[in-house]
CSV table of C-alpha atoms in Angstrom, one decimal:
chain,number,residue,atom,x,y,z
A,212,UNK,CA,85.0,55.2,109.9
A,213,UNK,CA,84.1,57.3,106.9
A,214,UNK,CA,87.6,57.0,105.3
A,215,UNK,CA,87.6,53.2,105.9
A,216,UNK,CA,84.1,52.9,104.4
A,217,UNK,CA,85.1,54.9,101.3
A,218,UNK,CA,88.3,52.8,100.8
A,219,UNK,CA,86.7,49.4,101.4
A,220,UNK,CA,83.2,49.7,99.9
A,221,UNK,CA,83.1,52.5,97.3
A,222,UNK,CA,86.6,52.5,95.8
A,223,UNK,CA,88.4,49.8,93.8
A,224,UNK,CA,90.2,47.2,95.9
A,225,UNK,CA,93.7,48.4,95.0
A,226,UNK,CA,93.1,52.0,96.1
A,227,UNK,CA,95.5,53.8,98.4
A,228,UNK,CA,93.1,56.0,100.2
A,229,UNK,CA,94.2,56.6,103.9
A,230,UNK,CA,92.1,54.6,106.3
A,231,UNK,CA,91.6,57.5,108.7
A,232,UNK,CA,91.3,61.3,108.7
A,233,UNK,CA,94.4,61.5,110.8
A,234,UNK,CA,96.5,59.7,108.2
A,235,UNK,CA,95.0,61.8,105.5
A,236,UNK,CA,95.9,65.0,107.3
A,237,UNK,CA,99.5,63.8,107.9
A,238,UNK,CA,99.8,62.8,104.3
A,239,UNK,CA,98.9,66.1,102.8
A,240,UNK,CA,100.2,68.1,105.8
A,241,UNK,CA,96.9,69.8,106.4
A,242,UNK,CA,95.9,71.2,109.7
A,243,UNK,CA,93.0,69.7,111.6
A,244,UNK,CA,90.1,72.3,111.6
A,245,UNK,CA,90.0,72.4,115.5
A,246,UNK,CA,93.6,73.7,115.5
A,247,UNK,CA,92.4,77.0,113.9
A,248,UNK,CA,89.4,77.4,116.1
A,249,UNK,CA,89.6,80.2,118.7
A,250,UNK,CA,87.1,81.5,121.3
A,251,UNK,CA,85.8,85.0,121.6
A,252,UNK,CA,83.8,86.9,124.2
A,253,UNK,CA,80.1,87.0,123.1
A,254,UNK,CA,80.4,90.8,123.2
A,255,UNK,CA,83.6,90.9,121.1
A,256,UNK,CA,85.7,92.4,123.9
A,257,UNK,CA,88.3,89.7,124.2
A,258,UNK,CA,89.7,86.6,122.5
A,259,UNK,CA,91.4,83.6,124.1
A,260,UNK,CA,94.4,81.6,122.8
A,261,UNK,CA,93.6,78.3,121.2
A,262,UNK,CA,92.4,75.6,123.6
A,263,UNK,CA,92.2,71.9,122.6
A,264,UNK,CA,88.8,70.4,123.2
A,265,UNK,CA,90.2,68.0,125.8
A,266,UNK,CA,91.0,71.0,128.0
A,267,UNK,CA,87.6,72.7,127.8
A,268,UNK,CA,86.2,71.2,131.0
A,269,UNK,CA,89.2,72.6,133.0
A,270,UNK,CA,88.3,76.1,131.7
A,271,UNK,CA,84.5,76.0,131.8
A,272,UNK,CA,84.5,78.9,134.4
A,273,UNK,CA,86.6,81.2,132.2
A,274,UNK,CA,85.1,84.7,131.8
A,275,UNK,CA,86.0,87.7,129.8
A,276,UNK,CA,88.4,90.1,131.7
A,277,UNK,CA,86.7,93.1,130.1
A,278,UNK,CA,83.0,92.4,130.6
A,279,UNK,CA,82.7,89.2,132.6
A,280,UNK,CA,80.8,87.2,129.9
A,281,UNK,CA,81.3,83.4,130.1
A,282,UNK,CA,83.6,81.7,127.6
A,283,UNK,CA,81.5,78.6,127.5
A,284,UNK,CA,77.8,77.7,127.5
A,285,UNK,CA,76.3,74.4,128.5
A,286,UNK,CA,73.6,72.7,126.5
A,287,UNK,CA,71.9,69.4,127.3
A,288,UNK,CA,71.9,66.8,124.5
A,289,UNK,CA,70.2,63.5,125.1
A,290,UNK,CA,70.3,64.2,128.8
A,291,UNK,CA,74.0,64.9,128.9
A,292,UNK,CA,75.3,68.4,129.6
A,293,UNK,CA,77.8,69.4,126.9
A,294,UNK,CA,80.2,72.4,126.7
A,295,UNK,CA,80.2,74.7,123.7
A,296,UNK,CA,82.1,78.0,123.2
A,297,UNK,CA,79.9,81.0,123.5
A,298,UNK,CA,81.5,82.4,120.3
A,299,UNK,CA,84.0,81.0,118.0
A,300,UNK,CA,86.1,82.2,115.1
A,301,UNK,CA,88.9,80.8,113.0
A,302,UNK,CA,92.5,82.2,113.0
A,303,UNK,CA,94.9,80.5,110.6
A,304,UNK,CA,97.9,82.6,111.7
A,305,UNK,CA,100.3,84.9,109.9
A,306,UNK,CA,103.1,82.4,110.1
A,307,UNK,CA,101.0,79.7,108.4
A,308,UNK,CA,100.0,82.1,105.6
A,309,UNK,CA,103.6,83.2,104.8
A,310,UNK,CA,105.0,79.6,105.0
A,311,UNK,CA,102.2,78.4,102.6
A,312,UNK,CA,103.2,81.1,100.1
A,313,UNK,CA,106.9,80.1,100.5
A,314,UNK,CA,106.2,76.5,99.5
A,315,UNK,CA,105.4,77.6,96.0
A,316,UNK,CA,108.6,77.9,93.9
A,317,UNK,CA,107.1,80.3,91.4
A,318,UNK,CA,105.9,82.6,94.2
A,319,UNK,CA,109.3,82.4,95.9
A,320,UNK,CA,111.1,83.2,92.6
A,321,UNK,CA,109.0,86.3,92.1
A,322,UNK,CA,109.3,87.4,95.7
A,323,UNK,CA,113.1,87.5,95.7
A,324,UNK,CA,113.4,89.8,92.7
A,325,UNK,CA,115.0,93.2,93.6
A,326,UNK,CA,112.5,95.7,94.9
A,327,UNK,CA,111.6,98.7,92.8
A,328,UNK,CA,112.4,101.9,94.7
A,329,UNK,CA,111.8,104.3,91.9
A,330,UNK,CA,109.6,107.4,92.6
A,331,UNK,CA,105.9,106.5,92.5
A,332,UNK,CA,106.5,102.8,93.2
A,333,UNK,CA,105.4,101.0,96.4
A,334,UNK,CA,109.0,100.9,97.9
A,335,UNK,CA,109.8,104.4,96.6
A,336,UNK,CA,106.8,106.1,98.3
A,337,UNK,CA,107.0,108.3,101.3
A,338,UNK,CA,105.8,105.8,103.9
A,339,UNK,CA,108.1,103.0,102.6
A,340,UNK,CA,111.1,105.2,102.5
A,341,UNK,CA,110.5,106.4,106.0
A,342,UNK,CA,110.1,102.8,107.2
A,343,UNK,CA,113.3,101.7,105.4
A,344,UNK,CA,115.3,104.5,106.9
A,345,UNK,CA,113.9,103.8,110.4
A,346,UNK,CA,114.8,100.1,110.1
A,347,UNK,CA,118.3,100.7,108.6
A,348,UNK,CA,117.4,99.3,105.2
A,349,UNK,CA,115.6,96.2,106.4
A,350,UNK,CA,112.5,96.9,104.3
A,351,UNK,CA,114.3,96.5,100.9
A,352,UNK,CA,116.6,93.6,102.1
A,353,UNK,CA,116.1,90.4,100.0
A,354,UNK,CA,115.0,88.5,103.1
A,355,UNK,CA,112.2,91.0,103.8
A,356,UNK,CA,108.8,91.5,102.2
A,357,UNK,CA,105.9,93.9,102.3
A,358,UNK,CA,102.4,92.5,102.9
A,359,UNK,CA,98.9,93.8,102.7
A,360,UNK,CA,95.8,92.7,104.5
A,361,UNK,CA,92.2,93.2,103.4
A,362,UNK,CA,88.9,92.7,105.1
A,363,UNK,CA,85.3,92.5,104.1
A,364,UNK,CA,82.0,90.8,105.0
A,365,UNK,CA,80.2,88.5,102.6
A,366,UNK,CA,76.8,86.9,102.5
A,367,UNK,CA,77.5,83.2,102.0
A,368,UNK,CA,73.8,82.2,101.8
A,369,UNK,CA,71.2,83.3,99.2
A,370,UNK,CA,68.3,82.3,101.4
A,371,UNK,CA,69.1,84.0,104.7
A,372,UNK,CA,71.1,86.9,106.1
A,373,UNK,CA,74.4,85.6,107.4
A,374,UNK,CA,77.4,88.0,107.4
A,375,UNK,CA,80.8,86.3,107.5
A,376,UNK,CA,83.9,88.4,107.8
A,377,UNK,CA,87.1,87.4,106.0
A,378,UNK,CA,90.6,88.9,106.4
A,379,UNK,CA,93.2,87.9,103.8
A,380,UNK,CA,96.9,88.5,103.3
A,381,UNK,CA,98.8,89.1,100.1
A,382,UNK,CA,102.4,89.6,99.3
A,383,UNK,CA,103.3,93.0,97.8
A,384,UNK,CA,106.6,91.9,96.2
A,385,UNK,CA,104.7,90.1,93.4
A,386,UNK,CA,104.3,91.7,90.0
A,387,UNK,CA,101.3,93.9,89.5
A,388,UNK,CA,99.4,91.4,87.4
A,389,UNK,CA,99.8,88.8,90.2
A,390,UNK,CA,99.2,90.8,93.3
A,391,UNK,CA,95.4,90.6,93.2
A,392,UNK,CA,95.1,87.0,92.0
A,393,UNK,CA,94.0,84.2,94.2
A,394,UNK,CA,97.4,82.5,94.2
A,395,UNK,CA,98.7,85.6,96.0
A,396,UNK,CA,95.9,85.8,98.5
A,397,UNK,CA,95.3,83.6,101.5
A,398,UNK,CA,92.7,83.9,104.4
A,399,UNK,CA,94.2,84.6,107.8
A,400,UNK,CA,91.1,85.3,109.8
A,401,UNK,CA,87.4,84.2,109.5
A,402,UNK,CA,84.5,85.5,111.6
A,403,UNK,CA,81.6,83.2,110.8
A,404,UNK,CA,79.0,84.8,113.1
A,405,UNK,CA,75.8,85.7,111.4
A,406,UNK,CA,76.1,89.3,112.6
A,407,UNK,CA,78.9,91.7,112.3
A,408,UNK,CA,80.8,92.2,115.6
A,409,UNK,CA,80.2,95.5,117.4
A,410,UNK,CA,84.0,96.0,117.6
A,411,UNK,CA,86.9,94.3,115.7
A,412,UNK,CA,89.7,95.3,118.0
A,413,UNK,CA,90.1,92.0,119.8
A,414,UNK,CA,90.2,90.1,116.5
A,415,UNK,CA,92.6,92.4,114.7
A,416,UNK,CA,94.8,92.6,117.7
A,417,UNK,CA,95.7,88.9,117.2
A,418,UNK,CA,96.8,89.5,113.6
A,419,UNK,CA,98.8,92.6,114.6
A,420,UNK,CA,100.6,90.9,117.4
A,421,UNK,CA,101.8,88.2,115.0
A,422,UNK,CA,102.9,90.8,112.5
A,423,UNK,CA,104.9,92.6,115.2
A,424,UNK,CA,106.6,89.3,116.2
A,425,UNK,CA,107.5,88.5,112.6
A,426,UNK,CA,108.3,92.1,111.6
A,427,UNK,CA,111.1,94.6,112.4
A,428,UNK,CA,110.0,94.9,116.0
A,429,UNK,CA,110.5,91.2,116.6
A,430,UNK,CA,112.9,88.3,115.7
A,431,UNK,CA,111.2,87.6,112.4
A,432,UNK,CA,109.9,84.3,111.0
A,433,UNK,CA,111.9,81.3,110.0
A,434,UNK,CA,110.7,80.2,106.6
A,435,UNK,CA,111.8,77.7,104.0
A,436,UNK,CA,111.3,78.8,100.4
A,437,UNK,CA,111.1,76.3,97.6
A,438,UNK,CA,113.7,77.2,94.9
A,439,UNK,CA,113.4,75.7,91.4
A,440,UNK,CA,116.8,74.9,89.8
A,441,UNK,CA,117.4,75.1,86.1
A,442,UNK,CA,117.3,71.3,85.8
A,443,UNK,CA,113.8,71.3,87.4
A,444,UNK,CA,114.8,70.1,90.8
A,445,UNK,CA,113.4,71.9,93.9
A,446,UNK,CA,115.8,73.0,96.5
A,447,UNK,CA,114.9,74.4,99.9
A,448,UNK,CA,116.3,77.7,101.3
A,449,UNK,CA,115.8,78.4,105.0
A,450,UNK,CA,116.2,81.9,106.4
A,451,UNK,CA,114.8,84.5,108.8
A,452,UNK,CA,112.1,86.4,107.0
A,453,UNK,CA,111.0,89.9,108.1
A,454,UNK,CA,107.3,90.8,107.3
A,455,UNK,CA,106.3,94.4,107.0
A,456,UNK,CA,102.6,95.5,106.9
A,457,UNK,CA,102.4,98.2,104.1
A,458,UNK,CA,98.7,98.4,103.3
A,459,UNK,CA,95.3,97.7,104.6
A,460,UNK,CA,92.4,97.5,102.1
A,461,UNK,CA,88.7,97.4,102.7
A,462,UNK,CA,85.5,99.1,101.5
A,463,UNK,CA,84.6,102.3,103.2
A,464,UNK,CA,82.3,100.8,106.0
A,465,UNK,CA,84.9,98.1,106.9
A,466,UNK,CA,87.8,100.6,106.7
A,467,UNK,CA,86.1,103.0,109.1
A,468,UNK,CA,85.8,100.2,111.7
A,469,UNK,CA,89.4,99.0,111.1
A,470,UNK,CA,90.8,102.5,111.4
A,471,UNK,CA,88.5,103.4,114.3
A,472,UNK,CA,87.1,106.3,112.4
A,473,UNK,CA,83.4,107.3,112.5
A,474,UNK,CA,80.8,105.7,110.2
A,475,UNK,CA,80.7,107.0,106.7
A,476,UNK,CA,77.5,109.0,107.4
A,477,UNK,CA,79.1,110.9,110.3
A,478,UNK,CA,79.9,114.6,110.2
A,479,UNK,CA,83.6,113.9,110.5
A,480,UNK,CA,83.7,110.7,108.5
A,481,UNK,CA,87.0,111.4,106.6
A,482,UNK,CA,89.8,109.9,108.5
A,483,UNK,CA,92.5,111.9,106.6
A,484,UNK,CA,91.2,115.3,107.4
A,485,UNK,CA,88.7,117.3,109.5
A,486,UNK,CA,86.5,118.4,106.7
A,487,UNK,CA,82.9,118.1,107.9
A,488,UNK,CA,79.8,117.0,106.2
A,489,UNK,CA,76.3,118.5,106.4
A,490,UNK,CA,72.9,116.8,106.7
A,491,UNK,CA,70.5,117.4,103.8
A,492,UNK,CA,67.0,118.6,104.9
A,493,UNK,CA,65.2,116.6,102.2
A,494,UNK,CA,66.4,113.1,103.0
A,495,UNK,CA,68.5,113.5,106.2
A,496,UNK,CA,71.6,112.0,104.6
A,497,UNK,CA,75.1,113.4,105.2
A,498,UNK,CA,76.9,115.0,102.2
A,499,UNK,CA,80.3,116.7,101.7
A,500,UNK,CA,80.8,119.9,99.7
A,501,UNK,CA,83.8,122.1,99.6
A,502,UNK,CA,85.1,121.0,96.2
A,503,UNK,CA,83.9,123.8,93.8
A,504,UNK,CA,83.2,126.4,96.5
A,505,UNK,CA,84.3,126.7,100.1
A,506,UNK,CA,81.9,125.3,102.7
A,507,UNK,CA,81.3,126.6,106.2
A,508,UNK,CA,82.9,124.4,108.9
A,509,UNK,CA,80.3,124.9,111.6
A,510,UNK,CA,80.9,121.8,113.8
A,511,UNK,CA,84.5,122.7,114.7
A,512,UNK,CA,84.1,126.5,114.0
A,513,UNK,CA,86.9,126.6,111.4
A,514,UNK,CA,85.2,129.0,109.0
A,515,UNK,CA,85.0,128.6,105.2
A,516,UNK,CA,87.2,125.8,103.9
A,517,UNK,CA,87.6,123.8,100.7
A,518,UNK,CA,88.6,120.1,100.4
A,519,UNK,CA,92.3,119.8,100.8
A,520,UNK,CA,92.7,123.0,103.0
A,521,UNK,CA,95.9,122.7,104.9
A,522,UNK,CA,94.4,123.6,108.3
A,523,UNK,CA,92.1,120.6,108.0
A,524,UNK,CA,94.8,118.0,107.3
A,525,UNK,CA,95.7,115.4,109.9
A,526,UNK,CA,99.4,114.5,110.3
A,527,UNK,CA,100.4,111.2,111.7
A,528,UNK,CA,101.2,112.7,115.1
A,529,UNK,CA,97.7,114.3,115.2
A,530,UNK,CA,96.1,111.0,114.4
A,531,UNK,CA,97.9,109.4,117.4
A,532,UNK,CA,97.2,112.3,119.6
A,533,UNK,CA,93.4,112.3,119.0
A,534,UNK,CA,93.2,108.5,119.3
A,535,UNK,CA,94.9,108.7,122.7
A,536,UNK,CA,92.7,111.5,123.9
A,537,UNK,CA,89.6,109.5,123.0
A,538,UNK,CA,91.0,106.3,124.6
A,539,UNK,CA,91.8,108.2,127.8
A,540,UNK,CA,88.3,109.8,127.8
A,541,UNK,CA,89.8,113.3,127.5
A,542,UNK,CA,88.0,114.0,124.2
A,543,UNK,CA,84.7,112.9,122.6
A,544,UNK,CA,84.6,110.7,119.6
A,545,UNK,CA,82.0,113.0,118.0
A,546,UNK,CA,84.2,116.1,118.1
A,547,UNK,CA,87.5,114.4,117.3
A,548,UNK,CA,86.4,112.3,114.3
A,549,UNK,CA,88.0,109.3,116.0
A,550,UNK,CA,86.6,106.3,117.9
A,551,UNK,CA,89.9,105.4,119.6
A,552,UNK,CA,93.1,103.7,118.7
A,553,UNK,CA,93.3,101.4,115.7
A,554,UNK,CA,95.2,98.2,116.5
A,555,UNK,CA,97.4,98.5,113.3
A,556,UNK,CA,99.3,101.7,114.1
A,557,UNK,CA,99.0,101.1,117.9
A,558,UNK,CA,100.8,97.7,117.8
A,559,UNK,CA,103.0,98.2,114.7
A,560,UNK,CA,105.1,101.3,115.5
A,561,UNK,CA,106.4,101.7,112.0
A,562,UNK,CA,102.9,101.9,110.4
A,563,UNK,CA,101.8,105.4,109.3
A,564,UNK,CA,98.3,106.1,110.7
A,565,UNK,CA,97.4,108.1,107.6
A,566,UNK,CA,99.2,106.3,104.8
A,567,UNK,CA,98.6,102.6,105.5
A,568,UNK,CA,94.9,102.7,104.5
A,569,UNK,CA,94.4,102.3,100.8
A,570,UNK,CA,92.5,105.3,99.5
A,571,UNK,CA,89.4,104.6,97.3
A,572,UNK,CA,89.9,105.7,93.7
A,573,UNK,CA,86.9,108.1,93.8
A,574,UNK,CA,88.3,109.8,96.9
A,575,UNK,CA,91.7,110.1,95.4
A,576,UNK,CA,90.3,111.6,92.3
A,577,UNK,CA,88.4,114.2,94.2
A,578,UNK,CA,91.5,115.1,96.2
A,579,UNK,CA,93.6,115.5,93.1
A,580,UNK,CA,91.1,117.3,91.0
A,581,UNK,CA,89.4,119.6,93.6
A,582,UNK,CA,92.0,119.9,96.4
């Protein structure tokens, strides 16, 4: 009705505005909002696959397999009982993001350039070289690409507290001056709830499962890239694309939750080593020494150590071992410096537990200067 009203009443008589939202969506090939809406357990323990609204009534008794919470709630409106999801989030899909990128001929032209494998480059680094070797050279193949994901919470209103979480994807084959621009970043997950979830695992699991399917552990993703010829015409090239996750970026609080490491104020807050902090008596905050002089490691009884001490470093195997011990309730999160398995290295077998997280520049500087 709104589209017809706009076309017949407000716009000139010869306008070509579609007469319905359905026709508009078909014309611009956009996805209806409901197709991206997913349901989550109110306690954030589980997420369900997309369910069309017409099928809600048949699933009104669905409950979370982890905690038993109901998928739907019933509210009475004008005397009529109506079903609503107890909690909702939006997942746009890894495939949709990559295919949206591929429709841009400029983006596609930059993506297919030979990958730089020189020392110090992304593809010349230790983690990338290990992945490339393990996958028989698939990482640097022209039909493959490295991707990064990032996550943060934002306050979208200036008159009330309402935290919305956004996960975005970006392609890492683009030139450095393009990587961080909006044209190379697209949202893949949106958590609109006014409060931060108590756990992110169920939400991130959905992203990781897709990345596994479209990566070296799965068949890949059929994409059609737009290729701009010299005469200006656009050709289409269809091929099987392999997506590799090579980086995860977030600020410190969000990274700790994504990696399943303790909060930044914990004694064992550093996810890369076991160097412990100490609580100041004056304000009760946790601080970390060990840069200029060795600090006593009381919590784990490791004696005097400095930042970067070899006996405190955590290898990739050690990261997996302590995560499994905590998951199996054979070790405490407090003494292991780990809250359990992160979905990224758990689902994506090629991902390095230690190397996939982007290191904050201040932390990197301290490691280099004081380690």
